PDB file of C-alpha atoms and ligand atoms in Angstrom:
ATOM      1  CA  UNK R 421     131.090  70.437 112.349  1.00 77.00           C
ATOM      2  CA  UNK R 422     130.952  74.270 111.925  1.00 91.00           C
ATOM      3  CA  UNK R 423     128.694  76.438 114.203  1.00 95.00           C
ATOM      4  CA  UNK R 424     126.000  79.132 113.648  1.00 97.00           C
ATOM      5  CA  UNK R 425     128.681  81.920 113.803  1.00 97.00           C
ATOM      6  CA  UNK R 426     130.662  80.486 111.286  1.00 97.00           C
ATOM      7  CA  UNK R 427     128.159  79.787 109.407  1.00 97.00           C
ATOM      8  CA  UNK R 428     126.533  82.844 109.231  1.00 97.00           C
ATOM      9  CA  UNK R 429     129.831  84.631 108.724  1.00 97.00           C
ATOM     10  CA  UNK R 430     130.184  82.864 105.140  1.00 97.00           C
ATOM     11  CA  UNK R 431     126.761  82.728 104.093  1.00 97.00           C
ATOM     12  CA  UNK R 432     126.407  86.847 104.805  1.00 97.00           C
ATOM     13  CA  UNK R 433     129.507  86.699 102.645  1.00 97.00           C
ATOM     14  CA  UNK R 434     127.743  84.826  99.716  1.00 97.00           C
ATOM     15  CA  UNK R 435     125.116  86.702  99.543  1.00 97.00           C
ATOM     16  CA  UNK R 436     126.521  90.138  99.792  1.00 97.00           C
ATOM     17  CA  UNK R 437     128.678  88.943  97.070  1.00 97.00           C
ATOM     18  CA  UNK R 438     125.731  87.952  95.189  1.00 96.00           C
ATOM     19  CA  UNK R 439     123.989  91.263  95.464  1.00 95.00           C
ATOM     20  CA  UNK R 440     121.385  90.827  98.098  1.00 95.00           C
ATOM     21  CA  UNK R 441     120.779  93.635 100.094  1.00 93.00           C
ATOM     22  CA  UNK R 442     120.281  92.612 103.315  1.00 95.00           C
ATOM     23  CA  UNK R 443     122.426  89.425 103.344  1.00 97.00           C
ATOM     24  CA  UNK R 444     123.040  89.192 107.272  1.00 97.00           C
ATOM     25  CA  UNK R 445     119.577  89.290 107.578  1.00 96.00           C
ATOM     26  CA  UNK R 446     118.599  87.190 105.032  1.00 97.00           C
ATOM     27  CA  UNK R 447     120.978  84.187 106.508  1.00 98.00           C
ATOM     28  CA  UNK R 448     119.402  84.935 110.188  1.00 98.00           C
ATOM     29  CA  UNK R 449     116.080  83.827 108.747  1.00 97.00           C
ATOM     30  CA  UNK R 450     117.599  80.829 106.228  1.00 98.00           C
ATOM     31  CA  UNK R 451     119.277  79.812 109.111  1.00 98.00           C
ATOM     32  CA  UNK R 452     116.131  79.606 111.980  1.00 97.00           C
ATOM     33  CA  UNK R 453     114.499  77.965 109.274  1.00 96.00           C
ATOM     34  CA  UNK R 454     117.204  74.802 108.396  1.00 97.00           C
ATOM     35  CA  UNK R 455     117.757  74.392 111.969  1.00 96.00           C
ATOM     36  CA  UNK R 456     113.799  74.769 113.249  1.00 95.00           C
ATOM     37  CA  UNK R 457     114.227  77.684 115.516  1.00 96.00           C
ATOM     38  CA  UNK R 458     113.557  81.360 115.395  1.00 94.00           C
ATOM     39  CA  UNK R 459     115.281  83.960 114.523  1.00 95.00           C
ATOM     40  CA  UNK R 460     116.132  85.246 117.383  1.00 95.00           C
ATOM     41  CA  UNK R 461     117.386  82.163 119.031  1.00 96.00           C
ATOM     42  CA  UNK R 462     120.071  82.039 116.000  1.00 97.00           C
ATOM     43  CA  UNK R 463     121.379  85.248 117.014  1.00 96.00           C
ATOM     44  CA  UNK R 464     122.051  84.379 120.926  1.00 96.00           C
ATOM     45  CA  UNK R 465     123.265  80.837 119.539  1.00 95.00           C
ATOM     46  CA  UNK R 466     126.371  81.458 117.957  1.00 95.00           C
ATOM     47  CA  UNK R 467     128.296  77.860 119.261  1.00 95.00           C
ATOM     48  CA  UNK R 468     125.195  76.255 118.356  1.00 95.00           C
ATOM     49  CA  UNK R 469     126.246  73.623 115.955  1.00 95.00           C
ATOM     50  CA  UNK R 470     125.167  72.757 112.774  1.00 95.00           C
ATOM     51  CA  UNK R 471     124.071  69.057 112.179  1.00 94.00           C
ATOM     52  CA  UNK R 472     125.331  66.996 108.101  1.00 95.00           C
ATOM     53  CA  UNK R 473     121.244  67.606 107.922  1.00 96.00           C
ATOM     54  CA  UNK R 474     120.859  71.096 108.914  1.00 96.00           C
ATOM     55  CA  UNK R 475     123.964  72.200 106.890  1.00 96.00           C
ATOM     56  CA  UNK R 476     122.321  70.614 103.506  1.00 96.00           C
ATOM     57  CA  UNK R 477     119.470  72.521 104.414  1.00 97.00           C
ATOM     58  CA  UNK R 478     121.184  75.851 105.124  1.00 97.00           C
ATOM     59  CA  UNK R 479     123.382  75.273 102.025  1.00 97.00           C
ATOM     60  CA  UNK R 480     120.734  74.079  99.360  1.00 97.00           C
ATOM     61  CA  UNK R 481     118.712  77.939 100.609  1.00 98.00           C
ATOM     62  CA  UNK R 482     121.492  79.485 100.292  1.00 98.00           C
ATOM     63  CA  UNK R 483     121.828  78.692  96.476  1.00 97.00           C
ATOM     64  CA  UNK R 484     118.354  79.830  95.916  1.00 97.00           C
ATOM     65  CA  UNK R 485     119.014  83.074  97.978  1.00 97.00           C
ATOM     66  CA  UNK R 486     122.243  83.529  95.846  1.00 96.00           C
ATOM     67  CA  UNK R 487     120.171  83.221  92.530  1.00 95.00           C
ATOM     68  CA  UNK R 488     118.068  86.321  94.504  1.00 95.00           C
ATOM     69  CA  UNK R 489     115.030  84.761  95.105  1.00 95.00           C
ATOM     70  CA  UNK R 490     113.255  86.221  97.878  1.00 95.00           C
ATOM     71  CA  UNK R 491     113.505  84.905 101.245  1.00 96.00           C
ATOM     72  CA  UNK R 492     110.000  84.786 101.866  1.00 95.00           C
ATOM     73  CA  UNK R 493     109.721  82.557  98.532  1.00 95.00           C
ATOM     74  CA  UNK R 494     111.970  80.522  99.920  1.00 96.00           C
ATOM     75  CA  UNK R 495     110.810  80.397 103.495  1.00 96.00           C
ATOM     76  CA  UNK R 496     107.155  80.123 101.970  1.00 95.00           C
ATOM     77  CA  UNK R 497     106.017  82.925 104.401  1.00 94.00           C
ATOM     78  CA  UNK R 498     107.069  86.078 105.362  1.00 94.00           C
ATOM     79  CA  UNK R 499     105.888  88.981 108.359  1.00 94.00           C
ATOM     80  CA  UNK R 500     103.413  91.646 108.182  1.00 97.00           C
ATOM     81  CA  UNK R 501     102.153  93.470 110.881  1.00 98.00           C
ATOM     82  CA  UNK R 502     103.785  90.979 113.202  1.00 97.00           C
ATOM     83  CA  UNK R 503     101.619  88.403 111.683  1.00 98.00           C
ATOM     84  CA  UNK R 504     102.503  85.795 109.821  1.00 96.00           C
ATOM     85  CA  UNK R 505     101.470  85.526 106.021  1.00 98.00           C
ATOM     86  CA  UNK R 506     101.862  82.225 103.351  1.00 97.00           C
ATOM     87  CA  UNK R 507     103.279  84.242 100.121  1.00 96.00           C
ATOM     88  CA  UNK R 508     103.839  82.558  96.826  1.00 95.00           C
ATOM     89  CA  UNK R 509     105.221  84.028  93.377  1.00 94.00           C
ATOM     90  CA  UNK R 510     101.532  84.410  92.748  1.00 96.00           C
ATOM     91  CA  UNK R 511     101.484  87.712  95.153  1.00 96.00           C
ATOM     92  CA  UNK R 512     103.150  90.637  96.032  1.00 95.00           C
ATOM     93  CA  UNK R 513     105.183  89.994  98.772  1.00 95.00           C
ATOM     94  CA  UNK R 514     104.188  92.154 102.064  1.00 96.00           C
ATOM     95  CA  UNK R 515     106.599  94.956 102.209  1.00 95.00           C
ATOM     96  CA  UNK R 516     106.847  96.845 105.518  1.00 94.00           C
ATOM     97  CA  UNK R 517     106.515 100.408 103.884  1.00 96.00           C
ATOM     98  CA  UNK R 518     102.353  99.518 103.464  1.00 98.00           C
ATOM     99  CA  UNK R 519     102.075  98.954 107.131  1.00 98.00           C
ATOM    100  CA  UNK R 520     101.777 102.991 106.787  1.00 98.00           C
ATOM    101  CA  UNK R 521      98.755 101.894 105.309  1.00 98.00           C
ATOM    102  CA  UNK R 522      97.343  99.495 108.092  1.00 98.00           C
ATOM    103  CA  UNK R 523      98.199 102.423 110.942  1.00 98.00           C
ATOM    104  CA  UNK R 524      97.308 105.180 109.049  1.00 97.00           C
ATOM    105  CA  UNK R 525      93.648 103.301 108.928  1.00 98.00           C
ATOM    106  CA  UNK R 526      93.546 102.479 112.374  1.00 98.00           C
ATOM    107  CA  UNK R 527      94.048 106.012 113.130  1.00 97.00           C
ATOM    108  CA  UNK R 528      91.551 107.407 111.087  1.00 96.00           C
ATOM    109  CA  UNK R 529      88.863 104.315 112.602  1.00 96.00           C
ATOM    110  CA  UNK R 530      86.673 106.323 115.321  1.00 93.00           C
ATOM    111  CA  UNK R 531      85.908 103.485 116.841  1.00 95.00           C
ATOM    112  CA  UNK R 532      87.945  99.691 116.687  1.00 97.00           C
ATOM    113  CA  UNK R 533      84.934  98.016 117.856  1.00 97.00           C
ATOM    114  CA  UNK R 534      82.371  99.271 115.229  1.00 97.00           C
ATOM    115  CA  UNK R 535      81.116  96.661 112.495  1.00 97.00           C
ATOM    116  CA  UNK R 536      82.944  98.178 109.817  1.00 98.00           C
ATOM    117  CA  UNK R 537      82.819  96.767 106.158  1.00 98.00           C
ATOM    118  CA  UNK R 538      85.981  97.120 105.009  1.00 98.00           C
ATOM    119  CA  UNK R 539      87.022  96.522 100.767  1.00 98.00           C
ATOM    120  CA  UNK R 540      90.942  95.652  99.829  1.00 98.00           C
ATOM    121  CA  UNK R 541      91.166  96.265  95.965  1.00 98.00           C
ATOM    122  CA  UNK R 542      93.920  94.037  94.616  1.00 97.00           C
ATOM    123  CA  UNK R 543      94.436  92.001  98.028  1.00 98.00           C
ATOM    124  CA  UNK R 544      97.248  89.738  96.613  1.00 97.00           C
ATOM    125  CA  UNK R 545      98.405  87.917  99.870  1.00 98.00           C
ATOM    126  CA  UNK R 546      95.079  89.591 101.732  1.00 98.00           C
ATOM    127  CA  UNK R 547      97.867  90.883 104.227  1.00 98.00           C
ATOM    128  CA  UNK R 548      96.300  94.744 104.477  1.00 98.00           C
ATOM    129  CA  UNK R 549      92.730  92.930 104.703  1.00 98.00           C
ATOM    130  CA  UNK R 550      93.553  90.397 107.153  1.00 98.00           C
ATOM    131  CA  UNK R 551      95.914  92.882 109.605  1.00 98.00           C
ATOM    132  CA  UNK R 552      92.884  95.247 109.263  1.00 98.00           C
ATOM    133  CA  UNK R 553      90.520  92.736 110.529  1.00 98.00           C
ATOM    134  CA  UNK R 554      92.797  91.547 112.996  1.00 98.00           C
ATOM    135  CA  UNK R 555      93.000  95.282 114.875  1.00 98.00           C
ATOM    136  CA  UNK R 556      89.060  95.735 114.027  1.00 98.00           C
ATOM    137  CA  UNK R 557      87.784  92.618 116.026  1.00 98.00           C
ATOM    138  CA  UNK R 558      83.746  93.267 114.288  1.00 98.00           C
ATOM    139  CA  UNK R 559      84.789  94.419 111.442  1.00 98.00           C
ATOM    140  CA  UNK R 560      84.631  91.871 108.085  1.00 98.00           C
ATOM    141  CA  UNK R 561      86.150  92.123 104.893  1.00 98.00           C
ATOM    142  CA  UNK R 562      85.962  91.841 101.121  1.00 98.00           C
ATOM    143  CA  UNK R 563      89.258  90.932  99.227  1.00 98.00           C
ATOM    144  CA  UNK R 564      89.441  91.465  95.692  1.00 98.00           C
ATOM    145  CA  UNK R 565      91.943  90.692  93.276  1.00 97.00           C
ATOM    146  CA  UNK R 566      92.395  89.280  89.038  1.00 96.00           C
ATOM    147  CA  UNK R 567      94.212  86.410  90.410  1.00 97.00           C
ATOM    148  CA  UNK R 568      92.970  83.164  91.400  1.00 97.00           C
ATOM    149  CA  UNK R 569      96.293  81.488  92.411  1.00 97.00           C
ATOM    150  CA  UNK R 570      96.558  85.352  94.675  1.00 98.00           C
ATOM    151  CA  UNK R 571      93.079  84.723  96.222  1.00 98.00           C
ATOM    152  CA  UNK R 572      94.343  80.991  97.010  1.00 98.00           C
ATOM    153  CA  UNK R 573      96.695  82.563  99.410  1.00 98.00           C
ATOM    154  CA  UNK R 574      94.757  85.176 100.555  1.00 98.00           C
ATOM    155  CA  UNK R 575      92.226  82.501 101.745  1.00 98.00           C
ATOM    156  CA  UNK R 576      94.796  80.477 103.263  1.00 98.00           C
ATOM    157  CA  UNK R 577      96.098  83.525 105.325  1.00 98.00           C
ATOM    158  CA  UNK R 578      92.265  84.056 106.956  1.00 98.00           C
ATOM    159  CA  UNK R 579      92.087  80.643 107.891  1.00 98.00           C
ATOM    160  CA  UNK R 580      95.425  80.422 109.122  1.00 97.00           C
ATOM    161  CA  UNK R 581      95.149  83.953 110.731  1.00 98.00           C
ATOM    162  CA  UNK R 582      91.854  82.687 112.453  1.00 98.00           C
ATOM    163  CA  UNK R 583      89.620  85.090 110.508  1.00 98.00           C
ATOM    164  CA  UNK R 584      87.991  83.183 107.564  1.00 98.00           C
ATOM    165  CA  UNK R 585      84.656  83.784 108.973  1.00 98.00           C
ATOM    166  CA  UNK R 586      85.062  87.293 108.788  1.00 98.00           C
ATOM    167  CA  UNK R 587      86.850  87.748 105.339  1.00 98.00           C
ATOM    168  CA  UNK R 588      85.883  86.835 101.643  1.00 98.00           C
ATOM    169  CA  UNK R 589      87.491  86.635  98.552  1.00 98.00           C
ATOM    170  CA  UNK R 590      86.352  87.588  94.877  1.00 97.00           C
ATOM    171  CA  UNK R 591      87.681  86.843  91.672  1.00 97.00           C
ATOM    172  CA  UNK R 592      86.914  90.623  90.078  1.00 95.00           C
ATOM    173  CA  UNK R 593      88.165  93.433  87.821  1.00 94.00           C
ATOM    174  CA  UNK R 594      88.828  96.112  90.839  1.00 94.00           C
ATOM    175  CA  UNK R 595      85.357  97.301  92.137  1.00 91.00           C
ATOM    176  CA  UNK R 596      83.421  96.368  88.939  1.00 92.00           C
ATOM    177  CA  UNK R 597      79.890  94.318  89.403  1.00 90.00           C
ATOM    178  CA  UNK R 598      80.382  95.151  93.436  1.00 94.00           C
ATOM    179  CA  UNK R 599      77.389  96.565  95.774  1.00 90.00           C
ATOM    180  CA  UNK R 600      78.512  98.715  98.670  1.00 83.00           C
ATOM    181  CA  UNK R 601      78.476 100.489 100.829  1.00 96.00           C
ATOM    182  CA  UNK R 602      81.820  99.814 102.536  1.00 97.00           C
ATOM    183  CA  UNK R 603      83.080 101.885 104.977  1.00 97.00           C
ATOM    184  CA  UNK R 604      87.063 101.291 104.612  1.00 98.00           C
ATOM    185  CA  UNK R 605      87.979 101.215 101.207  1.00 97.00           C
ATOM    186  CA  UNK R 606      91.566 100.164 100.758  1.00 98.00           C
ATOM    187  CA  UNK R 607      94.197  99.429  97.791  1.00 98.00           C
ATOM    188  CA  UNK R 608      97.711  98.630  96.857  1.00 98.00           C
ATOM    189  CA  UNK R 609      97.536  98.641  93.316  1.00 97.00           C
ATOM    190  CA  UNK R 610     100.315  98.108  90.911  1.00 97.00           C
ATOM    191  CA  UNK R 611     102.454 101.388  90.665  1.00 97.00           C
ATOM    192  CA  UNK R 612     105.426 100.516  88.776  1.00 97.00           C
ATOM    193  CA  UNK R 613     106.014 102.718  85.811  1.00 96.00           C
ATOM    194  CA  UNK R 614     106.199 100.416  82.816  1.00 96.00           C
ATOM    195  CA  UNK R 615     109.757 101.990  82.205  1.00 96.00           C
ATOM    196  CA  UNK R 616     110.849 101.642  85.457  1.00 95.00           C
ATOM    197  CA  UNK R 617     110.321  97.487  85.852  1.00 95.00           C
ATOM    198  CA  UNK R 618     113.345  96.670  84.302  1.00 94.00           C
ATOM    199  CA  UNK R 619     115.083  99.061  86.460  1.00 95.00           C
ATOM    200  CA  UNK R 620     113.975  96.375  89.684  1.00 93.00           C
ATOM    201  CA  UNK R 621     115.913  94.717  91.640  1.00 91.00           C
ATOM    202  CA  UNK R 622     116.268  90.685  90.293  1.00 92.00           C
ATOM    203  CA  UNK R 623     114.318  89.622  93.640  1.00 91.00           C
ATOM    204  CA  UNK R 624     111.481  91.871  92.501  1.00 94.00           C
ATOM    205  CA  UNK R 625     111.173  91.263  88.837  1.00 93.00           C
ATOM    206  CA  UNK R 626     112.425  87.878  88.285  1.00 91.00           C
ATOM    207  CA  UNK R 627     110.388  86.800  91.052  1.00 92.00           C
ATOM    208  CA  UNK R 628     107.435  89.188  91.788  1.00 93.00           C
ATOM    209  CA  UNK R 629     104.296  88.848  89.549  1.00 92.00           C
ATOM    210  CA  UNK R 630     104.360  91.661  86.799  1.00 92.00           C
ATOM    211  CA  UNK R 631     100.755  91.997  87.125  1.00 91.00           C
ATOM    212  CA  UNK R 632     101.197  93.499  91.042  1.00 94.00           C
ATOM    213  CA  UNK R 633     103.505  95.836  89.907  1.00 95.00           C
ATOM    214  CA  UNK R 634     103.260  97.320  86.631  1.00 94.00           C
ATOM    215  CA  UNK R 635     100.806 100.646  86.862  1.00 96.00           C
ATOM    216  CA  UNK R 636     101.216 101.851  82.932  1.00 96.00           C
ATOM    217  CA  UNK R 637     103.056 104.505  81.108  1.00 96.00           C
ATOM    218  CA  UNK R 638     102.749 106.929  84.444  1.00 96.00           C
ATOM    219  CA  UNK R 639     102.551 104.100  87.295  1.00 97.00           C
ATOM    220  CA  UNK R 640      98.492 105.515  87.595  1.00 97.00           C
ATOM    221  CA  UNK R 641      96.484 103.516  85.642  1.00 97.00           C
ATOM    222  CA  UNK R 642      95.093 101.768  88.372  1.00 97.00           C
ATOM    223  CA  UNK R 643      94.660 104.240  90.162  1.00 97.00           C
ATOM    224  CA  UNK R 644      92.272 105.707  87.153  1.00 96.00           C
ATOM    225  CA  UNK R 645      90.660 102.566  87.059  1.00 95.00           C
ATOM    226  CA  UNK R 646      89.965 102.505  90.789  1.00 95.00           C
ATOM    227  CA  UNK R 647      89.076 105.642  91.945  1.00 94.00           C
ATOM    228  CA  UNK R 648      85.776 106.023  90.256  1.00 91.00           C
ATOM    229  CA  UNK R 649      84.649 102.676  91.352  1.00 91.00           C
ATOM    230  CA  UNK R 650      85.492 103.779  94.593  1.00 91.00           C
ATOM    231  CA  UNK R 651      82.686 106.869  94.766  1.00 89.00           C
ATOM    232  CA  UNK R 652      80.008 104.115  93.946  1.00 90.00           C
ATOM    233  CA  UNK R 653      81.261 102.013  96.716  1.00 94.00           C
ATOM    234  CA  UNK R 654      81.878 104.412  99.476  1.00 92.00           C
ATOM    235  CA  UNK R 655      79.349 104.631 102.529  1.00 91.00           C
ATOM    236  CA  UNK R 656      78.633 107.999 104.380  1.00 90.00           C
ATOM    237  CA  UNK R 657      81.624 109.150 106.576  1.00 90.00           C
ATOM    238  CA  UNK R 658      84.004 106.023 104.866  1.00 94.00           C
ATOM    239  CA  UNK R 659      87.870 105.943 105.255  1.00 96.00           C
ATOM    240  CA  UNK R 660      89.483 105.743 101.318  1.00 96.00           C
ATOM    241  CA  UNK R 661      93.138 104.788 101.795  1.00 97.00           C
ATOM    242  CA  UNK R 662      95.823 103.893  98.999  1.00 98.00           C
ATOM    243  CA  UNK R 663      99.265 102.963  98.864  1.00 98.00           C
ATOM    244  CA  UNK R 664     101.272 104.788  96.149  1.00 98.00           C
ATOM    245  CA  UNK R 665     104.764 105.042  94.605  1.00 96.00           C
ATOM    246  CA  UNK R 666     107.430 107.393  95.674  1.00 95.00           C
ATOM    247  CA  UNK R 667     106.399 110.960  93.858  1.00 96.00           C
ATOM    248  CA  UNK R 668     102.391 109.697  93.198  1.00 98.00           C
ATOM    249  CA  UNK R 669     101.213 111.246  96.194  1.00 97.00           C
ATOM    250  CA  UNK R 670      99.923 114.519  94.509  1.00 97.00           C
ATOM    251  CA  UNK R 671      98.431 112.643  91.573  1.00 97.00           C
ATOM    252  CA  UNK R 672      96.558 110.350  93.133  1.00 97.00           C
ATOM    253  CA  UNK R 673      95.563 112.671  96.157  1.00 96.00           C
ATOM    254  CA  UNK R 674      94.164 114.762  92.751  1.00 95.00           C
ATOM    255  CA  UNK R 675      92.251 111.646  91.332  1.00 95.00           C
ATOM    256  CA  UNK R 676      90.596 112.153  95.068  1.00 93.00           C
ATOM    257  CA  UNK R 677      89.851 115.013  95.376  1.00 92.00           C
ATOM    258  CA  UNK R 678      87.431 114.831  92.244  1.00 88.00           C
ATOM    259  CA  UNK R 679      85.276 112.202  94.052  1.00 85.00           C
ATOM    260  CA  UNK R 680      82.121 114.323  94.652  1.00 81.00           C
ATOM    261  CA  UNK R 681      82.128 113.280  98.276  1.00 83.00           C
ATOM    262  CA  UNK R 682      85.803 114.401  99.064  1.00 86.00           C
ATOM    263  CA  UNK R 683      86.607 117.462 100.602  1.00 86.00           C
ATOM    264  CA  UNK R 684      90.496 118.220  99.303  1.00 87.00           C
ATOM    265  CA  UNK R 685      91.109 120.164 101.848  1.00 86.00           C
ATOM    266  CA  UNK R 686      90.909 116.687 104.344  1.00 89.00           C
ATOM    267  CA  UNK R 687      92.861 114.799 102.172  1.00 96.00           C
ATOM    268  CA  UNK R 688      96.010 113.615 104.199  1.00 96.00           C
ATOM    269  CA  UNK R 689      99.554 112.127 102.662  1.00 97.00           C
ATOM    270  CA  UNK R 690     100.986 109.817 105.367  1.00 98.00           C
ATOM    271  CA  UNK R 691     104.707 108.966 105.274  1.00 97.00           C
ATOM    272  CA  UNK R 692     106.456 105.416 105.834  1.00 96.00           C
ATOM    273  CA  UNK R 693     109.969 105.204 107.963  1.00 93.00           C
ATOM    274  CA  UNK R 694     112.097 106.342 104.689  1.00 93.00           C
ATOM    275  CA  UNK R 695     110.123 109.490 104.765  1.00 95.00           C
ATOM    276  CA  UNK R 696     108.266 109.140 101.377  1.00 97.00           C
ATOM    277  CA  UNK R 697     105.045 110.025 100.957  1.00 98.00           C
ATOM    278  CA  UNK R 698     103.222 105.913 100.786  1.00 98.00           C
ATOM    279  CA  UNK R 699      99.543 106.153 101.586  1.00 98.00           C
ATOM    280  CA  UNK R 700      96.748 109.052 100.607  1.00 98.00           C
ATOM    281  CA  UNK R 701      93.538 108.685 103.084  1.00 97.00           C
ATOM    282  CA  UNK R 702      90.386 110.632 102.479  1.00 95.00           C
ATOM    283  CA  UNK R 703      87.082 110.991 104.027  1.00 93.00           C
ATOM    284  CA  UNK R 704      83.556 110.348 101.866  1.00 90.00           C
ATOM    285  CA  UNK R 705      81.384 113.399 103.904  1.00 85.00           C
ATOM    286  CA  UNK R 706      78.472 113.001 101.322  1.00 71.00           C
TER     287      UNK R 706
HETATM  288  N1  LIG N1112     106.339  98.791  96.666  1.00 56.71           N
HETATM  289  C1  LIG N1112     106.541  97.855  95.617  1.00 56.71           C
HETATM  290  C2  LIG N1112     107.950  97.960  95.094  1.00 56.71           C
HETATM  291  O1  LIG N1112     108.601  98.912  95.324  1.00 56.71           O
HETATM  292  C3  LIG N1112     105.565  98.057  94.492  1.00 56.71           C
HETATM  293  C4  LIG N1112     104.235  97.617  94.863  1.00 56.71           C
HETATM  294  C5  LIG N1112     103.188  98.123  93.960  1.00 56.71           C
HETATM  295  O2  LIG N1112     103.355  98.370  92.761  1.00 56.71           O
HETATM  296  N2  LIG N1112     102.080  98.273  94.521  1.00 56.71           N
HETATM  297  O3  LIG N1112     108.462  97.089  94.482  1.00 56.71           O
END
């Protein structure tokens, strides 16, 4: 019977041979999951053995993992904002760079106890929404998105995050046929340069939906779709906060600044942990 050591030893080998980035990682979490424990209990565990059950399991991941599906595909779920989140090949799946976007919201929220009405443009898995409204206890939420089977799992993540009775989900074309005012108006649109998709990594593009990722000939289209739906929307003194590509910063922070209620000079860029510039926030003063 071969242990968690060993076993980990030659699946990190399998999968760094099959191109996965993280492939030490990846058969932590592959692990925890065939043998019903966490993570970190795999890691302090390394004589733990591995039952004829719990190796079938390990092994039959490991072949999807190989073929570079995504672990969270495989695992069904995946962590965001140290919550957990159902994710399907219908969504996006959470990265941690747009937790930039969660904190750089909360930072910019006067006050965390305020009744806020907060809009996520494009929700996918609803995990910006649904972190948001788990740090902003009065706060409730509208998720949008062009994807049914998307808001299927973004509905499933309220309830299972305890806050369906403070979220809802729309079936919409990004803020058309919507009354405001909101005041938190978030969005992680598709930003992928059309070019650039086939560039992705096979756990991305064979496995991602196109429609979360491809933003046009310049990654922005969305972003020109957006933005003007966004003044309409916007109550007095309201947060505006998007996730963009590496090198969109200045664009979009431009397609901001010629909202009437922007001042350009308070637009910020925030950066994530690689240092790129990931979310633009403004402030509606009109
Ligand atoms: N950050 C994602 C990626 O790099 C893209 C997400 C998006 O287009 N919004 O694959």
């Amino acid at each position: 019977m071969t242990d968690v050591a060993a076993a980990l030893r030659d699946a990190a080998g399998r999968l760094k041979a099959a191109g996965c980035d993280t492939p030490r990682l990846d058969a932590v979490l592959l692990l925890a999951q065939a043998l019903g424990i966490t993570p970190d209990r795999v890691r302090l565990s390394p004589d733990m053995k591995l039952d004829a059950d719990a190796a079938a399991r390990f092994a039959a991941m490991l072949v999807r993992r190989a073929a570079r599906e995504p672990v969270s595909h495989i695992l069904g779920r995946r962590e965001f904002w140290g919550l957990d989140f159902k994710v399907s090949p219908a969504v996006l799946d959470p990265r941690p760079d747009s937790e930039t976007l969660v904190q750089a919201v909360l930072d910019a929220v006067p006050d965390r106890k305020a009744a806020l009405r907060l809009v996520d443009f494009g929700t996918g898995s609803g995990c910006l929404l649904l972190a948001l409204l788990h740090e902003l206890p009065k706060a409730t939420g509208l998720g949008v998105d062009a994807s049914e089977a998307a808001l299927d799992v973004a509905r499933d993540n309220a309830a299972r995050l305890g806050l369906a009775e403070r979220a809802n989900f729309m079936l919409g074309d990004w803020g058309a046929g919507l009354a405001g005012p909101f005041d938190i108006l978030i969005s992680n649109p598709p930003y992928i340069e059309t070019a650039a998709i086939a560039g992705l990594a096979d756990d991305v593009r064979k496995h991602e939906p196109l429609s979360a990722l491809d933003g046009g000939a310049d990654g922005l289209d969305c972003y020109r779709r957006l933005i003007p739906d966004m003044a309409r929307l916007v109550a007095g003194n309201a947060i505006l906060a998007l996730e963009v590509g590496q090198g969109q910063a200045d664009a979009v922070a431009g397609l901001l600044a010629s909202l009437g209620g922007v001042n350009p000079a308070g637009i910020a860029r925030i950066h994530d942990l690689g240092g790129v510039a990931r979310v633009v926030q403004a402030r509606n003063t009109a």
